[in-house]
Structures are given as structure tokens and as C-alpha cells.
mmCIF file of C-alpha atoms in Angstrom:
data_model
loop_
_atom_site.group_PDB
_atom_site.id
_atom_site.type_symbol
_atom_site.label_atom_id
_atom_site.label_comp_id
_atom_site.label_asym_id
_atom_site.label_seq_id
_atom_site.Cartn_x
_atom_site.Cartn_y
_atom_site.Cartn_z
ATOM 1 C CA UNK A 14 0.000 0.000 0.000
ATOM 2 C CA UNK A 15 0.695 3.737 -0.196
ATOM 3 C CA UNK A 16 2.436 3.539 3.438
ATOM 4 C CA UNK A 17 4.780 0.943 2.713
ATOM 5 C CA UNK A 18 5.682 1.924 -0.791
ATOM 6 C CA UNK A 19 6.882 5.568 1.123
ATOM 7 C CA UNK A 20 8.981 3.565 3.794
ATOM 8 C CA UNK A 21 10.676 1.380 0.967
ATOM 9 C CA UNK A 22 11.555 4.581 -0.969
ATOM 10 C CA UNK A 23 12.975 6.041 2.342
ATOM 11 C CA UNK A 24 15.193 3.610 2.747
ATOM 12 C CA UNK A 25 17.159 4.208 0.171
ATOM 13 C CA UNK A 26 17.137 0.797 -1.859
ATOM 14 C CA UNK A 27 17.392 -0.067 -5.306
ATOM 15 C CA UNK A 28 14.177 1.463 -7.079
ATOM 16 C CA UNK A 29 13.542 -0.369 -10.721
ATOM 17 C CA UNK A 30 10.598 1.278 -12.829
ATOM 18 C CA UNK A 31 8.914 -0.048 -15.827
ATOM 19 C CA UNK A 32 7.889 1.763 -18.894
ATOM 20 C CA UNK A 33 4.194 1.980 -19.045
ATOM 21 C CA UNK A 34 2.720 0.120 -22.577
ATOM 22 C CA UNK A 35 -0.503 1.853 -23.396
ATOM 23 C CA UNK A 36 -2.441 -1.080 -22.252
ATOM 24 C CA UNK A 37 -1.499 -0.341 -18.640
ATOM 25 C CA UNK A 38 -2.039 2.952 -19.232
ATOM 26 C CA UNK A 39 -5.151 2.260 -20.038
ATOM 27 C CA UNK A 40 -6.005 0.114 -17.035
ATOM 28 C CA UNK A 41 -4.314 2.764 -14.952
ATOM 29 C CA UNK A 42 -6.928 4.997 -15.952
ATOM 30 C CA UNK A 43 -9.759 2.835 -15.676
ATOM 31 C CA UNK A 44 -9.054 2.636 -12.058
ATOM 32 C CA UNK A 45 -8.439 6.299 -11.223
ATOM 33 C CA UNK A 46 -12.157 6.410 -13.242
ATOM 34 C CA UNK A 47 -13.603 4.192 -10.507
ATOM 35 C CA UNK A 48 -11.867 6.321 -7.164
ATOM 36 C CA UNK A 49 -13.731 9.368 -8.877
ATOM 37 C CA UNK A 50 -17.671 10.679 -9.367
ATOM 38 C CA UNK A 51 -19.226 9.364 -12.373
ATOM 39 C CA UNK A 52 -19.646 11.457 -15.359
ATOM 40 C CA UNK A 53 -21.424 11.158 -18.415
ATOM 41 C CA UNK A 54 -18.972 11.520 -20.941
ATOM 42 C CA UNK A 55 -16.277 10.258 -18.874
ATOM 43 C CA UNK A 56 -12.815 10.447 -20.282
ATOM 44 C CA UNK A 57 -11.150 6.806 -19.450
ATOM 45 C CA UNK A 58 -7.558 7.330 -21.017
ATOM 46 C CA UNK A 59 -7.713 8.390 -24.408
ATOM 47 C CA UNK A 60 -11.169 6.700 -24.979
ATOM 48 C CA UNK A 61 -14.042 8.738 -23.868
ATOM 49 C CA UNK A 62 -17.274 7.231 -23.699
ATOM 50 C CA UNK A 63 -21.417 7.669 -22.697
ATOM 51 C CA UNK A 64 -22.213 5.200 -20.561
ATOM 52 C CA UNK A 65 -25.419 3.790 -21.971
ATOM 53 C CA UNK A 66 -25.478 0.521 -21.951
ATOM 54 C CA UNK A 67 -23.990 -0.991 -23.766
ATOM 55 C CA UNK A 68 -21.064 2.129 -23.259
ATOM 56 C CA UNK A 69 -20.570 3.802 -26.810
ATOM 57 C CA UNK A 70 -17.378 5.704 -28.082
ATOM 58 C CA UNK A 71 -17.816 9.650 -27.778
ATOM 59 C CA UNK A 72 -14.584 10.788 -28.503
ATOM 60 C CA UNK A 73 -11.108 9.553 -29.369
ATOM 61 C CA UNK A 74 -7.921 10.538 -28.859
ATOM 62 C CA UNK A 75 -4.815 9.905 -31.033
ATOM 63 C CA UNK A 76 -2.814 7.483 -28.501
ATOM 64 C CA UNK A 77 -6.314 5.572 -28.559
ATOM 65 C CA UNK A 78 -6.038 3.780 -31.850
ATOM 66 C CA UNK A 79 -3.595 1.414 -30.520
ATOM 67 C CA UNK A 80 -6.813 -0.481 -28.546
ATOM 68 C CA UNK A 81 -9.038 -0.515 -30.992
ATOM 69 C CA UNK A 82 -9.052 -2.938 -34.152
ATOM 70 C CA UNK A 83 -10.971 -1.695 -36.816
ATOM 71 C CA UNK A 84 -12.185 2.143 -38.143
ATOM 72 C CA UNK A 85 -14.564 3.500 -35.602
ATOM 73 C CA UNK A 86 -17.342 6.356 -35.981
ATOM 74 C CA UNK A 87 -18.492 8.488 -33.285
ATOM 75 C CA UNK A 88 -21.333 6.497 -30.864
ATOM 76 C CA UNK A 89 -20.194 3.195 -32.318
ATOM 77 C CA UNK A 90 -20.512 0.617 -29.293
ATOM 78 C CA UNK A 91 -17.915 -1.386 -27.501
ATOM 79 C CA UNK A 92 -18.577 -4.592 -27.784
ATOM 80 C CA UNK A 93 -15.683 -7.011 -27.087
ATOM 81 C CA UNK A 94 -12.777 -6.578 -24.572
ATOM 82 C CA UNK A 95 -9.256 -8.836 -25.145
ATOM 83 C CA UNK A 96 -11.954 -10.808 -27.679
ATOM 84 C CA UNK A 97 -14.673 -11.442 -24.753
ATOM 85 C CA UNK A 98 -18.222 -10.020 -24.956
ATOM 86 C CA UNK A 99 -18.928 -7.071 -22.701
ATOM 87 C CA UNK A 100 -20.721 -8.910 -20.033
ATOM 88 C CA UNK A 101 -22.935 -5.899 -18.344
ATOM 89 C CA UNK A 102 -22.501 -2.595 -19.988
ATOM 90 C CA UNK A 103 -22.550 -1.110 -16.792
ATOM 91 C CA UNK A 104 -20.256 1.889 -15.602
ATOM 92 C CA UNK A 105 -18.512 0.193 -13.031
ATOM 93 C CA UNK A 106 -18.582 -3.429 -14.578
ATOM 94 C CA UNK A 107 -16.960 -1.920 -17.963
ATOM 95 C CA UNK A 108 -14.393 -0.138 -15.719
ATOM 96 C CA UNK A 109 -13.582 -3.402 -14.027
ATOM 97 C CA UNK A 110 -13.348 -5.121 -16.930
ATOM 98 C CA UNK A 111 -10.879 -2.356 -18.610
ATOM 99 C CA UNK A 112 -8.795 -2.980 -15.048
ATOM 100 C CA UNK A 113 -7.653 -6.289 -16.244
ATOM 101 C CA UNK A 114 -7.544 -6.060 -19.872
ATOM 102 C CA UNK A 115 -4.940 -6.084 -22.925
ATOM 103 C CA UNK A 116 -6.354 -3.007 -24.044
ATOM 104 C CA UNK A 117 -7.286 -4.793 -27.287
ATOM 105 C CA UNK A 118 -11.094 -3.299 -27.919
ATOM 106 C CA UNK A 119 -13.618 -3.759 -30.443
ATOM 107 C CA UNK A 120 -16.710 -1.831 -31.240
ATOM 108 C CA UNK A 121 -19.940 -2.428 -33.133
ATOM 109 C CA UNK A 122 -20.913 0.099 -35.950
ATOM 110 C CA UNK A 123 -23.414 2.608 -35.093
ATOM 111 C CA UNK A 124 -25.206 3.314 -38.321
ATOM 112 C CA UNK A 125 -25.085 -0.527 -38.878
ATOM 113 C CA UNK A 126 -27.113 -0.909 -35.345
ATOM 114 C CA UNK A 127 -29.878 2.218 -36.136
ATOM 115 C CA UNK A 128 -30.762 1.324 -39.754
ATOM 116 C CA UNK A 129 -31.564 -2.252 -38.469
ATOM 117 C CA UNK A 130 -33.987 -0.773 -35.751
ATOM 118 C CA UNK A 131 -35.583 1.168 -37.863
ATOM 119 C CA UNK A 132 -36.237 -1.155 -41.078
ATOM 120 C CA UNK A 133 -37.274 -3.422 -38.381
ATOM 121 C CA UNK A 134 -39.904 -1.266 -37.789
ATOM 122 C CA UNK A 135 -40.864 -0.781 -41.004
ATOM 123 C CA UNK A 136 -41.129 -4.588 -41.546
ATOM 124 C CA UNK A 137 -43.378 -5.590 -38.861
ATOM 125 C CA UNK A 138 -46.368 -3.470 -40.853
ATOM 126 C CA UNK A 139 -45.911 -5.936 -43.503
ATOM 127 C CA UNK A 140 -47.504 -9.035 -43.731
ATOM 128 C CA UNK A 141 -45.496 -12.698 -43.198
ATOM 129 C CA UNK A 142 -42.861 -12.782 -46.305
ATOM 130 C CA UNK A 143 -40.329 -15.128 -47.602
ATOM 131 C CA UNK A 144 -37.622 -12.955 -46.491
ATOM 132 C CA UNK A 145 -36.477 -8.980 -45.425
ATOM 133 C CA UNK A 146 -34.160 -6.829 -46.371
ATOM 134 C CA UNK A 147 -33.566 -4.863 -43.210
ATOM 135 C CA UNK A 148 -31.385 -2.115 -43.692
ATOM 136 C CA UNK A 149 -27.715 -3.706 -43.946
ATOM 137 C CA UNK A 150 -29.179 -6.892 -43.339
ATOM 138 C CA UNK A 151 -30.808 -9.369 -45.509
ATOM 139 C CA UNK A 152 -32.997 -11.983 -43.418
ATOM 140 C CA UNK A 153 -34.606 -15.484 -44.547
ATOM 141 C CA UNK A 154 -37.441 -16.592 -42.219
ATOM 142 C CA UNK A 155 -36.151 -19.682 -41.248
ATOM 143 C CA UNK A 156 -35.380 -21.428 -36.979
ATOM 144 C CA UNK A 157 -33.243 -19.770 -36.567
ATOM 145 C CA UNK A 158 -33.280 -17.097 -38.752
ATOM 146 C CA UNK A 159 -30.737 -17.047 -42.303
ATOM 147 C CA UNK A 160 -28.152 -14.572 -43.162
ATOM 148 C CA UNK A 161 -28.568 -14.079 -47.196
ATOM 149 C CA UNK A 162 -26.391 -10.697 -47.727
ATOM 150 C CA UNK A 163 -24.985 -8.073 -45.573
ATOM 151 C CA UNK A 164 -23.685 -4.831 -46.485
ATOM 152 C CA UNK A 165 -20.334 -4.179 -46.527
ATOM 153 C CA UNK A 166 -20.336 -1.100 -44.121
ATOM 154 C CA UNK A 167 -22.071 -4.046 -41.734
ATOM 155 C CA UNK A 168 -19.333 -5.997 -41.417
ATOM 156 C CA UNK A 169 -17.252 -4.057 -39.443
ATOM 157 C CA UNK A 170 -19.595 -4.913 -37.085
ATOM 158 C CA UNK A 171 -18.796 -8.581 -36.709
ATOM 159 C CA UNK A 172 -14.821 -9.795 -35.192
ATOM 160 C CA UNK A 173 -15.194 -12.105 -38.297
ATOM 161 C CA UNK A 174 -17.005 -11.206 -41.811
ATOM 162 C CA UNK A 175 -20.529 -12.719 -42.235
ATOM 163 C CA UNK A 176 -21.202 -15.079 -44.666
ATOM 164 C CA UNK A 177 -24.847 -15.880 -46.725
ATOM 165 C CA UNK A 178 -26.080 -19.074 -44.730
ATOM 166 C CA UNK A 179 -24.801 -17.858 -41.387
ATOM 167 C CA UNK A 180 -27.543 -18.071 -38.707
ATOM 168 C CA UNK A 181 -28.770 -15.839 -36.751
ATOM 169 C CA UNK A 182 -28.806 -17.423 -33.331
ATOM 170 C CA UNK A 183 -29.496 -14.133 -30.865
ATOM 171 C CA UNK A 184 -30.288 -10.458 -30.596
ATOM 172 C CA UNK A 185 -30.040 -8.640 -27.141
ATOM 173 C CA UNK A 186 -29.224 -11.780 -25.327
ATOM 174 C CA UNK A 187 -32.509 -13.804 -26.448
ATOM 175 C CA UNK A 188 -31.817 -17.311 -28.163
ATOM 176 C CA UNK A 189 -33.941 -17.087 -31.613
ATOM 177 C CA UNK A 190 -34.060 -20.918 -32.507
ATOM 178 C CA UNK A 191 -36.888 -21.146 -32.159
ATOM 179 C CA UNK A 192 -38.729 -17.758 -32.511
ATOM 180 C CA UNK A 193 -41.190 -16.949 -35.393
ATOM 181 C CA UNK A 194 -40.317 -14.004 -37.618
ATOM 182 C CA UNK A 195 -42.829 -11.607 -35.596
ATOM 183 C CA UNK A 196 -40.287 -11.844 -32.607
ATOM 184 C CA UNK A 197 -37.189 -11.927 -33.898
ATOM 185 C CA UNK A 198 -38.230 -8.140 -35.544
ATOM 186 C CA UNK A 199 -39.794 -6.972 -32.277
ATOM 187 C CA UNK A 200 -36.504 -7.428 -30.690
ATOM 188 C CA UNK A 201 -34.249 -5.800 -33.794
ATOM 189 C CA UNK A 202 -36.528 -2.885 -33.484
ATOM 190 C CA UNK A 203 -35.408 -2.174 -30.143
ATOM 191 C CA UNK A 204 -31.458 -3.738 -31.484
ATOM 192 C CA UNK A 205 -28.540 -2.540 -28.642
ATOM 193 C CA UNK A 206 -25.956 -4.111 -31.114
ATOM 194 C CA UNK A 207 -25.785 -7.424 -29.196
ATOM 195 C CA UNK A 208 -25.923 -9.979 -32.126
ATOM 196 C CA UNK A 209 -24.481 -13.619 -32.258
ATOM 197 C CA UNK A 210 -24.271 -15.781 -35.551
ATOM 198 C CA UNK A 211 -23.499 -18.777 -36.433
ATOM 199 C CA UNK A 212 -21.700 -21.002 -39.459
ATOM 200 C CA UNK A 213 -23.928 -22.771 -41.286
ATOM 201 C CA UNK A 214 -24.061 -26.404 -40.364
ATOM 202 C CA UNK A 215 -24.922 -27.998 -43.788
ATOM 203 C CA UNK A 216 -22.865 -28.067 -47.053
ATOM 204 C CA UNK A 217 -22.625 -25.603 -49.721
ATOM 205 C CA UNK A 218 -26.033 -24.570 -51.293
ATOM 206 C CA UNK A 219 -25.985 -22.325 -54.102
ATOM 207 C CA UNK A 220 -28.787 -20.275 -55.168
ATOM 208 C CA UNK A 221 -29.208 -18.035 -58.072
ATOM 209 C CA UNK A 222 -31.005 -14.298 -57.498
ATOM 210 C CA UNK A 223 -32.022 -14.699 -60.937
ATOM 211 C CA UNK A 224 -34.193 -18.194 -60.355
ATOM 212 C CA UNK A 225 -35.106 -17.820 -56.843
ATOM 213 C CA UNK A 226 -35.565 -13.993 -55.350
ATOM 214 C CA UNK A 227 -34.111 -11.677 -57.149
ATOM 215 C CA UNK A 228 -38.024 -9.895 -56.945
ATOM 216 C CA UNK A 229 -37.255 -9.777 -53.454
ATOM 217 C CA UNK A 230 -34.344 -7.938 -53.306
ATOM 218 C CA UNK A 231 -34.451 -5.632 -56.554
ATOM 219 C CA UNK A 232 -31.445 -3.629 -55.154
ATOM 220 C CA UNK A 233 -29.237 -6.667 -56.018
ATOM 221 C CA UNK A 234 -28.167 -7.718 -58.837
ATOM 222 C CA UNK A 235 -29.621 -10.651 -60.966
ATOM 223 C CA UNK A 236 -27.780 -13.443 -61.230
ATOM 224 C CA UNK A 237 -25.374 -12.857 -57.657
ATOM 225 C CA UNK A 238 -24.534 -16.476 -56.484
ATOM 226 C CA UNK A 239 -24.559 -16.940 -53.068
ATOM 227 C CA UNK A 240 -22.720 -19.738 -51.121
ATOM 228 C CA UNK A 241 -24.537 -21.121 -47.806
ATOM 229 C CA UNK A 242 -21.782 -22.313 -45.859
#
């Protein structure tokens, strides 16, 4: 503690210090963020964020590029820490969690995360369809429900790119294997960027826009093959 690291130093002995990487900077300043009064934006570091939950990115700092993976946009939401999924997106828990880290962060795309709420909307005044295009996201209505295209700009939402035939296996922490289409749009209408998918399980299907759906998804081009993995 504080009291023993003054005796030590008053003693005269050998002193060795250690260059800070900007990981422990970072963890340095997650814990003088948790000895202080909240605020809302709260500078952590170089990373300042709003602590919704989940916490989004307000502002950035130059030094702060070295935790984060990918190109980030103003509000986009963090996501994973060290390659874990945020947990609670609590103030304190987030803090807590930064305490212990690499430093290695990765955030979900904003825009990606509002277009989807709102085409959700959108979609639930429609009757029951094959399929919806939701924003960046193209859905088939199966248990769970199927990935069919996803817009590039999406992607940077994911740790690893999408695929067409990737499940969609939960939204906002709620397992979707079983739930009809009508549910699975009531919760991307209210969409906090918590999404989990999954590989497909069966071989490679391939499936012509042109014989299939391309009526479905005139914004596509005829004749796009798409593998189901």
C-alpha cells in the first residue's frame, strides 16, 4: 500500500521502474475512473465514452487507436474486450473489466445498429414474407433465422465477416431458434448491437437471385450467387 511503498523509498534501496505500454495505461486509468464521481462523458484514457449501456465511443484521442481494431465512428458501441463479450454494460462493470484487460477493444458500428432498428420497424407493418431486407441486413425466415447478404459497411460490425447461410442465433441476449419471424423483428426494433451468428451447419447450397428472389431484393443484382456455408 501507499504507506509501505513511502517507507521502501525512504530507505534508500534499489528502485527499478517499468515503462508503461498503453495497455497499462489504459487500465491505470480505468481505475483512477472508478476512485472518482461518475460522469457522463467520462474520459477513461484516451477513450471517452457515454455510458449507456452498452457504453458507446464519444470521442477519441490519437494514442487511442492502438486499442481498438478496426475504423470506428463516433457512438459506435464497444462490444468485445481482449476478444470477450462485454458482459454488463454497466459503468462500473466496464471499468472493471478495462482494469484487467490487454487493451485490445472492439466496437460495433453505429449506423449498422440504427438502420436495423428502424427497417425493423418498417417490416413488422408488412404481412409474413419469404424474407427482409432490413437495412444492412438481408434476413430469410427460417429457426433460426438465415443470413442471405450483408452490407459491406455491416461488417465491421462482426470480429469475423458474415457469410450468406450464417444463422442468426441471438439479438439482445434472447436465443432465436426457435422464434417466429414476428419476434425476432420486435426485438431488432429495439437492437442494442448485441448480435451472435453462427456457421452454417450444412454443405454448400448455391442459389441463383435470378431463379429464386431476385423480386425480393431488386437492389441486387440478378444473377449474384450466393454460397450457404
Amino acid at each position: 500500500d501507499r504507506a509501505q511503498v513511502l517507507e521502501l523509498i525512504a530507505a534508500g534501496g534499489e528502485m527499478k521502474l517499468r515503462h508503461r505500454t498503453p495497455d497499462s495505461k489504459l487500465r491505470v486509468s480505468a481505475v483512477l475512473a472508478l476512485e472518482r464521481p461518475p460522469s457522463d462523458p467520462e474520459w477513461v484514457g484516451p477513450l471517452q465514452f457515454t455510458w449507456s449501456s452498452p457504453p458507446r465511443l464519444s470521442d477519441l484521442l490519437p494514442p487511442g487507436r492502438a486499442h481498438i481494431q478496426q475504423e470506428v465512428g463516433k457512438l459506435d458501441i464497444l462490444q468485445f474486450v481482449d476478444g470477450c463479450e462485454l458482459q454488463s454494460g454497466e459503468r462500473e462493470a466496464v471499468l472493471h473489466t478495462l482494469m484487467y484487460s490487454r487493451g485490445k477493444l472492439f466496437f460495433a458500428n453505429a449506423r449498422f445498429e440504427r438502420e436495423i432498428r428502424d427497417a425493423a420497424a418498417l417490416a413488422l407493418a408488412n404481412g409474413d414474407v419469404f424474407a427482409d431486407q432490413l437495412g444492412p441486413l438481408t434476413l430469410r425466415w427460417t429457426k433460426p433465422p438465415t443470413i442471405v447478404w450483408v452490407a459491406e459497411y455491416g461488417q465491421s460490425s462482426f470480429r469475423s465477416p458474415l457469410c450468406p447461410g450464417d444463422e442468426l442465433i441471438q439479438v439482445n441476449g434472447e436465443c432465436l431458434n426457435r422464434a417466429p419471424r414476428q419476434r425476432v423483428l420486435d426485438l431488432l426494433r429495439s437492437f442494442d448491437g448485441r448480435m451472435q451468428t453462427r456457421r452454417h451447419r450444412k454443405g454448400c447450397l448455391r442459389l441463383l437471385w435470378e431463379k429464386t428472389c431476385s423480386h425480393c431484393w431488386p437492389s441486387l443484382s440478378a444473377g449474384s450467387v450466393v454460397d450457404f456455408r
